[in-house]
Amino acid sequence: MTDKLDRAACAARMGEIAGWALAEDGLSMRRALRFRDFNEAFGFMTRVALDAEKADHHPEWSNVYNRVEIVLTTHDAGGLTEKDFALAKAINVAASQ
């Protein structure tokens, strides 16, 4: 199991991942993205799915047409861990492609 990061550590790390917001309780982070159309949004989700599967760490997300909303947390740790920050960085890379 990965160790849960405390709220101060999470807040300090947020500057490393543009576009993400720390939840008020400090246990998750979220990002909303908009793409030109459904095809672009789905392509993004496919790229993220491959990264998530490799990391064995999966986002909570939803997709409506060109919008994708993502929440990251590590359920078995009860909050945010290094896995979440690594996946957030990978998501940011996928969003820029």
PDB file of C-alpha atoms in Angstrom, residues 11-79:
ATOM      1  CA  ALA A  11      -1.018  21.502  -0.840  1.00  0.00           C
ATOM      2  CA  ALA A  12       2.716  21.939  -1.428  1.00  0.00           C
ATOM      3  CA  ARG A  13       2.668  19.498  -4.354  1.00  0.00           C
ATOM      4  CA  MET A  14      -0.294  21.130  -6.122  1.00  0.00           C
ATOM      5  CA  GLY A  15       2.000  23.685  -7.781  1.00  0.00           C
ATOM      6  CA  GLU A  16       3.581  20.821  -9.749  1.00  0.00           C
ATOM      7  CA  ILE A  17       0.351  19.941 -11.563  1.00  0.00           C
ATOM      8  CA  ALA A  18      -1.283  22.802 -13.434  1.00  0.00           C
ATOM      9  CA  GLY A  19      -5.054  22.724 -13.750  1.00  0.00           C
ATOM     10  CA  TRP A  20      -5.768  20.558 -10.704  1.00  0.00           C
ATOM     11  CA  ALA A  21      -7.673  21.629  -7.590  1.00  0.00           C
ATOM     12  CA  LEU A  22      -7.280  20.088  -4.168  1.00  0.00           C
ATOM     13  CA  ALA A  23     -10.585  19.096  -2.557  1.00  0.00           C
ATOM     14  CA  GLU A  24     -11.551  21.035   0.551  1.00  0.00           C
ATOM     15  CA  ASP A  25     -10.974  17.967   2.730  1.00  0.00           C
ATOM     16  CA  GLY A  26      -7.548  17.385   1.145  1.00  0.00           C
ATOM     17  CA  LEU A  27      -8.376  13.764   0.273  1.00  0.00           C
ATOM     18  CA  SER A  28      -8.728  14.100  -3.491  1.00  0.00           C
ATOM     19  CA  MET A  29      -7.991  16.385  -6.401  1.00  0.00           C
ATOM     20  CA  ARG A  30      -9.987  17.164  -9.501  1.00  0.00           C
ATOM     21  CA  ARG A  31      -9.658  18.563 -12.968  1.00  0.00           C
ATOM     22  CA  ALA A  32     -12.190  19.347 -15.678  1.00  0.00           C
ATOM     23  CA  LEU A  33     -11.118  19.395 -19.317  1.00  0.00           C
ATOM     24  CA  ARG A  34     -12.835  20.471 -22.535  1.00  0.00           C
ATOM     25  CA  PHE A  35     -11.939  19.200 -25.975  1.00  0.00           C
ATOM     26  CA  ARG A  36     -13.083  20.159 -29.477  1.00  0.00           C
ATOM     27  CA  ASP A  37     -15.441  17.195 -29.756  1.00  0.00           C
ATOM     28  CA  PHE A  38     -16.261  13.729 -28.461  1.00  0.00           C
ATOM     29  CA  ASN A  39     -13.602  12.034 -30.572  1.00  0.00           C
ATOM     30  CA  GLU A  40     -10.846  14.193 -29.078  1.00  0.00           C
ATOM     31  CA  ALA A  41     -12.172  13.639 -25.532  1.00  0.00           C
ATOM     32  CA  PHE A  42     -12.368   9.887 -26.056  1.00  0.00           C
ATOM     33  CA  GLY A  43      -8.861   9.770 -27.528  1.00  0.00           C
ATOM     34  CA  PHE A  44      -7.581  11.576 -24.429  1.00  0.00           C
ATOM     35  CA  MET A  45      -9.374   9.105 -22.162  1.00  0.00           C
ATOM     36  CA  THR A  46      -7.847   6.197 -24.078  1.00  0.00           C
ATOM     37  CA  ARG A  47      -4.316   7.589 -23.617  1.00  0.00           C
ATOM     38  CA  VAL A  48      -4.964   8.084 -19.892  1.00  0.00           C
ATOM     39  CA  ALA A  49      -6.457   4.597 -19.561  1.00  0.00           C
ATOM     40  CA  LEU A  50      -3.242   3.068 -20.895  1.00  0.00           C
ATOM     41  CA  ASP A  51      -1.122   5.076 -18.427  1.00  0.00           C
ATOM     42  CA  ALA A  52      -3.487   4.262 -15.562  1.00  0.00           C
ATOM     43  CA  GLU A  53      -3.402   0.555 -16.329  1.00  0.00           C
ATOM     44  CA  LYS A  54       0.410   0.537 -16.405  1.00  0.00           C
ATOM     45  CA  ALA A  55       0.471   2.304 -13.031  1.00  0.00           C
ATOM     46  CA  ASP A  56      -2.310   0.083 -11.632  1.00  0.00           C
ATOM     47  CA  HIS A  57      -3.995   3.284 -10.485  1.00  0.00           C
ATOM     48  CA  HIS A  58      -7.314   4.281 -11.995  1.00  0.00           C
ATOM     49  CA  PRO A  59      -9.133   7.628 -12.023  1.00  0.00           C
ATOM     50  CA  GLU A  60     -12.727   8.329 -11.194  1.00  0.00           C
ATOM     51  CA  TRP A  61     -14.002  10.130 -14.261  1.00  0.00           C
ATOM     52  CA  SER A  62     -16.980  11.024 -16.362  1.00  0.00           C
ATOM     53  CA  ASN A  63     -17.379  12.087 -19.966  1.00  0.00           C
ATOM     54  CA  VAL A  64     -20.177  14.067 -21.578  1.00  0.00           C
ATOM     55  CA  TYR A  65     -19.526  14.801 -25.249  1.00  0.00           C
ATOM     56  CA  ASN A  66     -16.394  17.022 -25.193  1.00  0.00           C
ATOM     57  CA  ARG A  67     -16.014  17.329 -21.412  1.00  0.00           C
ATOM     58  CA  VAL A  68     -14.054  15.031 -19.119  1.00  0.00           C
ATOM     59  CA  GLU A  69     -14.114  15.425 -15.343  1.00  0.00           C
ATOM     60  CA  ILE A  70     -11.515  13.557 -13.307  1.00  0.00           C
ATOM     61  CA  VAL A  71     -11.125  12.891  -9.588  1.00  0.00           C
ATOM     62  CA  LEU A  72      -7.968  11.299  -8.236  1.00  0.00           C
ATOM     63  CA  THR A  73      -7.576   9.653  -4.841  1.00  0.00           C
ATOM     64  CA  THR A  74      -6.082   6.425  -3.555  1.00  0.00           C
ATOM     65  CA  HIS A  75      -8.976   4.581  -1.945  1.00  0.00           C
ATOM     66  CA  ASP A  76      -6.961   1.981  -0.046  1.00  0.00           C
ATOM     67  CA  ALA A  77      -4.828   4.756   1.514  1.00  0.00           C
ATOM     68  CA  GLY A  78      -7.831   6.938   2.346  1.00  0.00           C
ATOM     69  CA  GLY A  79      -6.563   9.996   0.460  1.00  0.00           C
TER      70      GLY A  79
END
